[in-house]
Amino acid sequence: MSLNLERVIKEMDNTFKIFPAERTYGVEYAIRDIVEASLEAKRAGKDLICLNIGDPVKYGFKTPEHIVKAACEALLNNLNSYSESTGISEAIEAIRGYALKKGIKPVDIYITQGASEAIEFAISALANPGDNILLPSPCYPLYQAIVAKFQIEPRFYYLDEEKDWEIEIDSIEPLIDKRTKAIVLINPNNPTGAIYSKKTLEQILDIAERYHLVVLSDEIYDQFVLEEDLEHVSIAALTDEVPVITFNGLSKNYFAPGFRIGWGIVSGPEEMLKDYIEAIHKLARTRLCASHPLQFAIPAALNNENHYIKQVIFELRKRRDLLIDGINLIPMLSCVKPKGAFYAFPRFEIPGIQDLDFVKRLILEEGVVLVHGSGFGQKPNSQHFRIIFLPEESVIIKALERIERFVKKFL
Ligand code: PLP
């Protein structure tokens, strides 16, 4: 039944309701949906271990003081007016410096309310309803939510668990048609923790160039590299021909997710990108600006050495190893070791239970909060959950004990 007809019937019925727009129907966000379930367990008196939200500040990590001070000073100096819509020049120059160090040649930089808004601008300024965008499976669910909202079709290419969650390059080309506008890459990856090799990135660029796709590269975890001999490579640094937007921000690398400061760096052939950049700027103008005083945290963060993350990575490596080794000792569970970010995506093979039920029961029975794999996407007939390894080792040990006790119920 069409919405209008449904509405008329309800009106005749005298039970008028406000109907939400159809564009909201497909919008889901699994990470927050689980928060609801965990609140229910809390009300029932469960002692919760939350391993579901990728917010380092919630686990005791701190925004470095010089970054907080820069924001506070701006507030006290009454820099509380609106700013330029795409951001203040000091911050744009700091981002340009960061980009150049990574080998990216920026054509445009726009500052937003978190990387989330930069991603939304990039997608909504590019694709019409009915166009399609290539997303990884599994994928950070913001992307599925944005394409649902703009009635863009998601087409999923696979990440291969058997090969440390590398991109299945062969799964990409069969998805492409005349209405394919872009390919999204999340590197380091949420939820798998994979970091892509230069060779893989070059293969993606080859496809993007042949089919005139924009590459949307989400690099919000680019400083979270947990392997000592590994360096994160920005895909934009490997090309002058392919249009790329690289997303980043203060949320993860600088431990300030609540600042809501992110950005997009547009690179590639300037003439080809002109209209697209103007469309992004138009969207930026409609919401006036990202928080003006908080933008002053950007130069403080990017123009200084990030000493804090080095200590954090030293700690995180131990937490990751403890968690992954522990999971791999539990029957019916297995997990690829993540190389970056702070997430793992373990697989479970338990007959007769779907991932969402697994996660809900684990919350209710053991108080361990994870996110179900289908919230990110997974291959048919496979079941996963996403778990974070930000908490202290004692918490990870307790969570492992509870997960093991729960899984053993199915033996
Ligand atoms: N991209 C990825 C891959 C993420 O995991 C997240 C947050 O978890 C974001 C973007 C959102 O970043 P922000 O907080 O800057 O909006």
Short mmCIF file of C-alpha atoms and ligand atoms in Angstrom, two decimals:
data_model
loop_
_atom_site.label_atom_id
_atom_site.label_comp_id
_atom_site.label_asym_id
_atom_site.label_seq_id
_atom_site.Cartn_x
_atom_site.Cartn_y
_atom_site.Cartn_z
CA MET A 1 0.00 0.00 0.00
CA SER A 2 1.35 3.44 -0.86
CA LEU A 3 2.07 5.72 2.03
CA ASN A 4 -0.50 8.26 0.88
CA LEU A 5 -3.26 5.66 0.68
CA GLU A 6 -2.27 4.35 4.10
CA ARG A 7 -2.45 7.90 5.38
CA VAL A 8 -5.92 8.53 3.94
CA ILE A 9 -7.23 5.31 5.49
CA LYS A 10 -5.82 6.27 8.86
CA GLU A 11 -7.40 9.72 8.54
CA MET A 12 -10.78 8.13 7.78
CA ASP A 13 -10.24 5.92 10.74
CA ASN A 14 -9.67 8.99 12.88
CA THR A 15 -6.32 7.60 14.03
CA PHE A 16 -4.07 10.13 12.33
CA LYS A 17 -0.36 9.46 12.75
CA ILE A 18 2.73 11.30 11.58
CA PHE A 19 4.42 9.03 9.05
CA PRO A 20 8.19 9.27 8.66
CA ALA A 21 9.67 9.70 5.17
CA GLU A 22 10.36 6.52 3.23
CA ARG A 23 14.05 7.48 3.02
CA THR A 24 14.39 6.65 6.70
CA TYR A 25 13.07 3.10 6.34
CA GLY A 26 16.39 1.47 5.46
CA VAL A 27 18.46 3.49 7.95
CA GLU A 28 19.95 1.27 10.63
CA TYR A 29 22.97 1.64 12.86
CA ALA A 30 23.77 -1.66 14.54
CA ILE A 31 26.39 -0.26 16.93
CA ARG A 32 23.88 2.03 18.63
CA ASP A 33 21.01 -0.48 18.33
CA ILE A 34 22.88 -2.78 20.70
CA VAL A 35 23.10 0.05 23.21
CA GLU A 36 19.34 -0.26 23.57
CA ALA A 37 19.60 -4.00 24.32
CA SER A 38 22.35 -3.40 26.85
CA LEU A 39 20.27 -0.75 28.66
CA GLU A 40 17.62 -3.41 29.07
CA ALA A 41 20.18 -5.76 30.66
CA LYS A 42 21.39 -2.96 32.92
CA ARG A 43 17.87 -2.27 34.13
CA ALA A 44 17.68 -5.96 34.97
CA GLY A 45 20.75 -5.49 37.20
CA LYS A 46 23.48 -7.05 34.98
CA ASP A 47 27.08 -5.97 35.49
CA LEU A 48 27.98 -4.99 31.92
CA ILE A 49 31.29 -5.21 30.08
CA CYS A 50 30.85 -2.98 27.03
CA LEU A 51 33.03 -4.04 24.14
CA ASN A 52 30.83 -2.53 21.48
CA ILE A 53 31.71 1.14 21.04
CA GLY A 54 34.87 2.39 19.35
CA ASP A 55 35.34 5.36 21.65
CA PRO A 56 38.82 5.37 23.28
CA VAL A 57 37.80 8.08 25.79
CA LYS A 58 35.17 5.75 27.28
CA TYR A 59 38.01 3.35 28.17
CA GLY A 60 40.20 5.86 30.02
CA PHE A 61 42.31 7.24 27.17
CA LYS A 62 42.56 11.04 27.30
CA THR A 63 42.51 13.83 24.76
CA PRO A 64 46.07 15.29 24.94
CA GLU A 65 46.09 18.46 27.02
CA HIS A 66 47.54 20.81 24.39
CA ILE A 67 44.64 19.92 22.09
CA VAL A 68 42.03 20.59 24.78
CA LYS A 69 43.77 23.86 25.69
CA ALA A 70 43.67 25.10 22.08
CA ALA A 71 39.90 24.55 22.00
CA CYS A 72 39.42 26.17 25.45
CA GLU A 73 41.47 29.22 24.47
CA ALA A 74 39.37 29.69 21.36
CA LEU A 75 36.20 29.53 23.45
CA LEU A 76 37.57 32.04 25.98
CA ASN A 77 38.76 34.37 23.21
CA ASN A 78 35.19 34.50 21.99
CA LEU A 79 35.93 32.79 18.68
CA ASN A 80 32.35 31.70 18.95
CA SER A 81 31.01 33.19 15.77
CA TYR A 82 30.29 31.07 12.70
CA SER A 83 33.42 30.32 10.68
CA GLU A 84 33.91 29.93 6.93
CA SER A 85 31.71 27.00 5.85
CA THR A 86 34.57 24.74 4.82
CA GLY A 87 36.71 25.63 7.83
CA ILE A 88 39.21 28.14 9.23
CA SER A 89 42.42 28.72 7.28
CA GLU A 90 44.76 27.74 10.18
CA ALA A 91 43.12 24.34 10.36
CA ILE A 92 43.00 23.83 6.60
CA GLU A 93 46.72 24.60 6.39
CA ALA A 94 47.46 22.10 9.18
CA ILE A 95 45.46 19.41 7.33
CA ARG A 96 47.31 20.29 4.11
CA GLY A 97 50.61 19.76 5.93
CA TYR A 98 49.44 16.36 7.25
CA ALA A 99 48.25 15.36 3.77
CA LEU A 100 51.51 16.39 2.09
CA LYS A 101 53.52 14.37 4.64
CA LYS A 102 51.46 11.33 3.62
CA GLY A 103 52.11 12.04 -0.07
CA ILE A 104 48.60 13.34 -0.84
CA LYS A 105 48.36 16.46 -3.02
CA PRO A 106 45.18 18.22 -1.86
CA VAL A 107 43.05 20.03 -4.41
CA ASP A 108 40.47 20.92 -1.76
CA ILE A 109 39.99 20.45 1.99
CA TYR A 110 36.70 20.80 3.84
CA ILE A 111 36.21 20.61 7.60
CA THR A 112 33.10 18.99 9.04
CA GLN A 113 31.27 17.81 12.15
CA GLY A 114 33.25 14.59 12.45
CA ALA A 115 34.44 12.48 9.53
CA SER A 116 30.82 11.26 9.41
CA GLU A 117 29.64 14.54 7.94
CA ALA A 118 32.54 14.66 5.45
CA ILE A 119 31.52 11.19 4.26
CA GLU A 120 27.88 12.17 3.97
CA PHE A 121 28.72 15.29 1.94
CA ALA A 122 31.01 13.30 -0.37
CA ILE A 123 28.36 10.66 -1.08
CA SER A 124 25.31 12.91 -1.29
CA ALA A 125 27.08 15.40 -3.59
CA LEU A 126 28.02 12.56 -5.96
CA ALA A 127 25.25 9.98 -6.37
CA ASN A 128 21.61 10.33 -7.42
CA PRO A 129 18.83 8.04 -6.21
CA GLY A 130 19.21 4.81 -8.18
CA ASP A 131 22.97 5.22 -8.67
CA ASN A 132 25.13 2.72 -6.86
CA ILE A 133 28.26 2.80 -4.71
CA LEU A 134 30.62 -0.08 -3.97
CA LEU A 135 31.00 -0.82 -0.27
CA PRO A 136 33.13 -3.42 1.49
CA SER A 137 31.43 -6.32 3.22
CA PRO A 138 31.81 -6.18 6.19
CA CYS A 139 31.54 -2.39 6.36
CA TYR A 140 31.31 0.34 9.00
CA PRO A 141 27.49 0.75 9.08
CA LEU A 142 27.45 4.52 8.64
CA TYR A 143 27.92 3.88 4.91
CA GLN A 144 24.87 1.61 4.62
CA ALA A 145 22.85 4.20 6.57
CA ILE A 146 23.91 7.10 4.31
CA VAL A 147 23.20 5.28 1.06
CA ALA A 148 19.81 4.15 2.42
CA LYS A 149 18.96 7.74 3.32
CA PHE A 150 19.80 9.02 -0.18
CA GLN A 151 18.22 6.03 -1.95
CA ILE A 152 21.55 5.01 -3.44
CA GLU A 153 22.05 1.31 -4.02
CA PRO A 154 24.86 -0.32 -2.03
CA ARG A 155 26.79 -3.04 -3.90
CA PHE A 156 29.08 -5.07 -1.74
CA TYR A 157 32.53 -6.38 -2.58
CA TYR A 158 33.92 -8.92 -0.16
CA LEU A 159 36.78 -8.89 2.29
CA ASP A 160 38.39 -12.33 2.54
CA GLU A 161 38.66 -13.77 6.03
CA GLU A 162 40.85 -16.63 4.78
CA LYS A 163 43.41 -14.04 3.64
CA ASP A 164 43.57 -11.81 6.71
CA TRP A 165 40.52 -9.86 5.49
CA GLU A 166 42.26 -8.62 2.33
CA ILE A 167 40.00 -7.18 -0.36
CA GLU A 168 38.69 -9.77 -2.83
CA ILE A 169 39.69 -7.78 -5.90
CA ASP A 170 37.91 -10.22 -8.23
CA SER A 171 34.58 -9.52 -6.54
CA ILE A 172 34.66 -5.82 -7.54
CA GLU A 173 34.42 -5.60 -11.34
CA PRO A 174 31.27 -7.73 -11.79
CA LEU A 175 29.42 -5.21 -9.57
CA ILE A 176 30.14 -2.19 -11.76
CA ASP A 177 27.71 -0.72 -14.28
CA LYS A 178 26.96 2.69 -15.79
CA ARG A 179 25.41 3.90 -12.55
CA THR A 180 28.35 3.02 -10.31
CA LYS A 181 29.79 6.26 -8.93
CA ALA A 182 32.34 5.39 -6.30
CA ILE A 183 34.18 2.75 -4.36
CA VAL A 184 34.56 3.03 -0.59
CA LEU A 185 37.69 1.79 1.12
CA ILE A 186 38.12 1.67 4.90
CA ASN A 187 41.82 1.49 5.69
CA PRO A 188 42.66 0.56 8.48
CA ASN A 189 39.41 -1.30 8.48
CA ASN A 190 36.52 -1.20 10.89
CA PRO A 191 35.45 -3.91 11.79
CA THR A 192 38.25 -6.26 10.66
CA GLY A 193 41.41 -4.32 11.61
CA ALA A 194 42.98 -5.06 8.20
CA ILE A 195 45.49 -2.65 6.66
CA TYR A 196 45.84 -2.82 2.89
CA SER A 197 49.08 -3.29 1.01
CA LYS A 198 50.31 -0.92 -1.69
CA LYS A 199 49.67 -3.67 -4.24
CA THR A 200 46.00 -3.97 -3.23
CA LEU A 201 45.58 -0.18 -3.33
CA GLU A 202 47.09 -0.07 -6.82
CA GLN A 203 44.64 -2.74 -7.98
CA ILE A 204 41.75 -0.63 -6.65
CA LEU A 205 43.10 2.43 -8.45
CA ASP A 206 43.37 0.49 -11.69
CA ILE A 207 39.67 -0.44 -11.48
CA ALA A 208 38.65 3.09 -10.44
CA GLU A 209 40.54 4.61 -13.36
CA ARG A 210 39.09 2.23 -15.95
CA TYR A 211 35.50 2.77 -14.78
CA HIS A 212 35.78 6.48 -13.82
CA LEU A 213 34.96 5.90 -10.18
CA VAL A 214 35.72 8.24 -7.30
CA VAL A 215 37.63 6.51 -4.51
CA LEU A 216 36.31 7.37 -1.04
CA SER A 217 39.08 6.39 1.38
CA ASP A 218 38.22 6.38 5.07
CA GLU A 219 41.52 6.65 6.96
CA ILE A 220 40.20 7.71 10.36
CA TYR A 221 42.46 5.07 12.04
CA ASP A 222 45.59 5.74 9.96
CA GLN A 223 47.84 6.21 13.02
CA PHE A 224 46.58 3.02 14.70
CA VAL A 225 49.11 0.69 13.10
CA LEU A 226 49.83 -2.18 15.48
CA GLU A 227 52.49 -4.05 13.50
CA GLU A 228 55.99 -2.66 13.97
CA ASP A 229 57.16 -3.30 10.41
CA LEU A 230 54.05 -1.91 8.73
CA GLU A 231 53.40 1.56 7.38
CA HIS A 232 49.97 2.89 6.50
CA VAL A 233 49.78 3.97 2.85
CA SER A 234 47.16 6.49 1.73
CA ILE A 235 45.64 5.43 -1.58
CA ALA A 236 45.53 9.09 -2.67
CA ALA A 237 49.33 9.19 -2.48
CA LEU A 238 49.57 6.59 -5.25
CA THR A 239 47.72 8.48 -7.97
CA ASP A 240 47.44 11.83 -9.76
CA GLU A 241 44.81 10.50 -12.17
CA VAL A 242 42.07 9.06 -9.96
CA PRO A 243 39.82 11.39 -7.94
CA VAL A 244 40.07 10.45 -4.26
CA ILE A 245 38.54 11.88 -1.10
CA THR A 246 40.45 10.90 2.02
CA PHE A 247 38.52 11.15 5.30
CA ASN A 248 40.12 11.72 8.67
CA GLY A 249 39.56 13.67 11.88
CA LEU A 250 40.28 14.13 15.56
CA SER A 251 37.98 11.37 16.84
CA LYS A 252 40.41 8.45 16.89
CA ASN A 253 44.03 9.50 16.24
CA TYR A 254 43.70 12.41 18.68
CA PHE A 255 41.25 10.84 21.16
CA ALA A 256 38.58 13.52 20.78
CA PRO A 257 35.44 11.90 19.35
CA GLY A 258 33.19 14.31 21.26
CA PHE A 259 34.79 17.32 19.58
CA ARG A 260 33.00 16.24 16.39
CA ILE A 261 35.79 17.46 14.13
CA GLY A 262 36.65 15.73 10.88
CA TRP A 263 37.53 16.53 7.30
CA GLY A 264 37.71 15.43 3.68
CA ILE A 265 40.79 15.91 1.49
CA VAL A 266 39.97 15.95 -2.21
CA SER A 267 42.80 15.01 -4.57
CA GLY A 268 43.17 14.09 -8.25
CA PRO A 269 42.66 15.96 -11.54
CA GLU A 270 41.51 19.46 -10.61
CA GLU A 271 39.49 20.25 -13.74
CA MET A 272 37.60 16.92 -13.50
CA LEU A 273 36.74 17.63 -9.84
CA LYS A 274 35.68 21.30 -10.04
CA ASP A 275 31.88 20.85 -10.12
CA TYR A 276 31.96 18.05 -7.56
CA ILE A 277 33.96 20.20 -5.13
CA GLU A 278 31.52 23.10 -5.62
CA ALA A 279 28.62 20.73 -4.87
CA ILE A 280 30.31 19.65 -1.61
CA HIS A 281 30.91 23.32 -0.70
CA LYS A 282 27.24 24.09 -1.37
CA LEU A 283 26.23 21.39 1.10
CA ALA A 284 28.76 22.74 3.59
CA ARG A 285 27.27 26.24 3.29
CA THR A 286 23.76 25.03 4.11
CA ARG A 287 24.83 23.96 7.63
CA LEU A 288 26.95 27.11 8.10
CA CYS A 289 30.09 25.52 9.58
CA ALA A 290 31.65 22.89 11.82
CA SER A 291 32.04 24.05 15.43
CA HIS A 292 34.24 27.16 15.09
CA PRO A 293 36.15 27.11 18.41
CA LEU A 294 36.74 23.35 18.20
CA GLN A 295 38.44 23.78 14.82
CA PHE A 296 41.34 25.44 16.65
CA ALA A 297 42.17 22.00 18.04
CA ILE A 298 43.19 20.91 14.52
CA PRO A 299 46.45 22.88 14.21
CA ALA A 300 47.29 22.01 17.83
CA ALA A 301 46.88 18.34 16.98
CA LEU A 302 48.39 18.15 13.51
CA ASN A 303 51.28 20.60 13.84
CA ASN A 304 52.75 18.68 16.78
CA GLU A 305 54.17 15.19 17.14
CA ASN A 306 51.48 12.71 18.31
CA HIS A 307 53.49 11.32 21.25
CA TYR A 308 50.44 10.04 23.09
CA ILE A 309 49.37 7.57 20.41
CA LYS A 310 52.78 5.88 20.60
CA GLN A 311 52.18 4.99 24.26
CA VAL A 312 48.63 3.92 23.46
CA ILE A 313 49.77 1.62 20.66
CA PHE A 314 52.30 -0.01 22.97
CA GLU A 315 49.42 -0.82 25.37
CA LEU A 316 46.96 -1.77 22.63
CA ARG A 317 49.30 -4.36 21.14
CA LYS A 318 49.30 -6.24 24.45
CA ARG A 319 45.52 -5.97 24.75
CA ARG A 320 45.02 -7.16 21.17
CA ASP A 321 47.28 -10.16 21.62
CA LEU A 322 45.57 -11.11 24.88
CA LEU A 323 42.12 -10.87 23.31
CA ILE A 324 42.86 -12.63 20.02
CA ASP A 325 44.88 -15.45 21.61
CA GLY A 326 42.07 -15.89 24.17
CA ILE A 327 39.34 -16.01 21.52
CA ASN A 328 41.26 -18.56 19.47
CA LEU A 329 41.36 -20.84 22.53
CA ILE A 330 37.56 -20.85 22.91
CA PRO A 331 35.81 -23.72 21.12
CA MET A 332 33.83 -22.78 17.99
CA LEU A 333 35.40 -19.30 17.82
CA SER A 334 38.25 -18.13 15.59
CA CYS A 335 39.74 -14.74 14.88
CA VAL A 336 42.14 -13.16 12.40
CA LYS A 337 44.66 -10.93 14.17
CA PRO A 338 43.92 -7.25 13.39
CA LYS A 339 46.87 -5.20 12.17
CA GLY A 340 45.31 -1.81 12.85
CA ALA A 341 42.51 0.17 14.55
CA PHE A 342 41.10 -1.39 17.75
CA TYR A 343 38.53 -3.86 16.49
CA ALA A 344 38.45 -7.57 15.78
CA PHE A 345 35.80 -9.51 13.88
CA PRO A 346 35.79 -13.07 15.25
CA ARG A 347 33.85 -15.86 13.57
CA PHE A 348 31.69 -18.34 15.44
CA GLU A 349 30.40 -21.65 14.18
CA ILE A 350 27.59 -22.67 16.46
CA PRO A 351 24.75 -24.54 14.78
CA GLY A 352 21.25 -23.15 15.27
CA ILE A 353 22.02 -19.65 16.51
CA GLN A 354 22.09 -16.47 14.46
CA ASP A 355 24.52 -13.67 15.27
CA LEU A 356 21.91 -11.23 16.60
CA ASP A 357 20.50 -13.86 18.99
CA PHE A 358 24.04 -14.80 20.00
CA VAL A 359 24.83 -11.17 20.89
CA LYS A 360 21.51 -10.53 22.65
CA ARG A 361 21.79 -13.68 24.74
CA LEU A 362 25.40 -12.90 25.59
CA ILE A 363 24.30 -9.48 26.86
CA LEU A 364 21.40 -10.83 28.88
CA GLU A 365 23.11 -13.95 30.27
CA GLU A 366 26.72 -12.76 30.76
CA GLY A 367 26.56 -8.97 30.46
CA VAL A 368 29.14 -8.82 27.65
CA VAL A 369 28.11 -6.30 25.00
CA LEU A 370 29.33 -6.93 21.45
CA VAL A 371 27.90 -6.03 18.04
CA HIS A 372 26.42 -8.68 15.74
CA GLY A 373 28.25 -9.32 12.46
CA SER A 374 25.19 -8.82 10.28
CA GLY A 375 25.14 -5.17 11.42
CA PHE A 376 28.32 -4.77 9.32
CA GLY A 377 27.64 -7.37 6.62
CA GLN A 378 29.18 -10.82 6.30
CA LYS A 379 29.33 -13.60 3.72
CA PRO A 380 26.22 -15.80 3.55
CA ASN A 381 26.41 -18.72 5.99
CA SER A 382 29.03 -17.09 8.15
CA GLN A 383 28.49 -15.59 11.60
CA HIS A 384 30.61 -13.00 13.36
CA PHE A 385 30.64 -10.40 16.06
CA ARG A 386 32.69 -7.25 16.45
CA ILE A 387 34.67 -6.77 19.62
CA ILE A 388 36.99 -3.94 20.68
CA PHE A 389 40.26 -4.32 22.56
CA LEU A 390 40.46 -0.86 24.16
CA PRO A 391 39.81 -1.90 27.79
CA GLU A 392 42.46 -2.81 30.35
CA GLU A 393 43.80 -6.35 30.38
CA SER A 394 41.87 -7.32 33.53
CA VAL A 395 38.59 -6.40 31.80
CA ILE A 396 39.55 -8.34 28.67
CA ILE A 397 40.33 -11.41 30.80
CA LYS A 398 36.95 -11.16 32.55
CA ALA A 399 35.14 -10.76 29.22
CA LEU A 400 36.95 -13.79 27.77
CA GLU A 401 35.93 -15.90 30.78
CA ARG A 402 32.30 -14.91 30.34
CA ILE A 403 32.31 -15.46 26.57
CA GLU A 404 33.85 -18.89 27.06
CA ARG A 405 31.25 -19.83 29.68
CA PHE A 406 28.48 -18.71 27.33
CA VAL A 407 29.84 -20.54 24.26
CA LYS A 408 30.34 -23.76 26.23
CA LYS A 409 26.58 -23.88 26.81
CA PHE A 410 26.27 -24.85 23.13
CA LEU A 411 28.76 -27.74 23.24
N1 PLP B 1 34.73 6.04 9.80
C1 PLP B 1 34.96 4.93 10.49
C2 PLP B 1 35.56 3.75 9.80
C3 PLP B 1 34.64 4.85 11.85
O1 PLP B 1 34.87 3.73 12.54
C4 PLP B 1 34.06 5.99 12.48
C5 PLP B 1 33.66 5.94 13.91
O2 PLP B 1 33.69 4.94 14.58
C6 PLP B 1 33.83 7.13 11.71
C7 PLP B 1 34.18 7.13 10.38
C8 PLP B 1 33.17 8.33 12.32
O3 PLP B 1 34.13 9.29 12.64
P1 PLP B 1 33.72 10.65 13.35
O4 PLP B 1 33.60 10.41 14.81
O5 PLP B 1 34.89 11.57 13.04
O6 PLP B 1 32.47 11.12 12.73
#
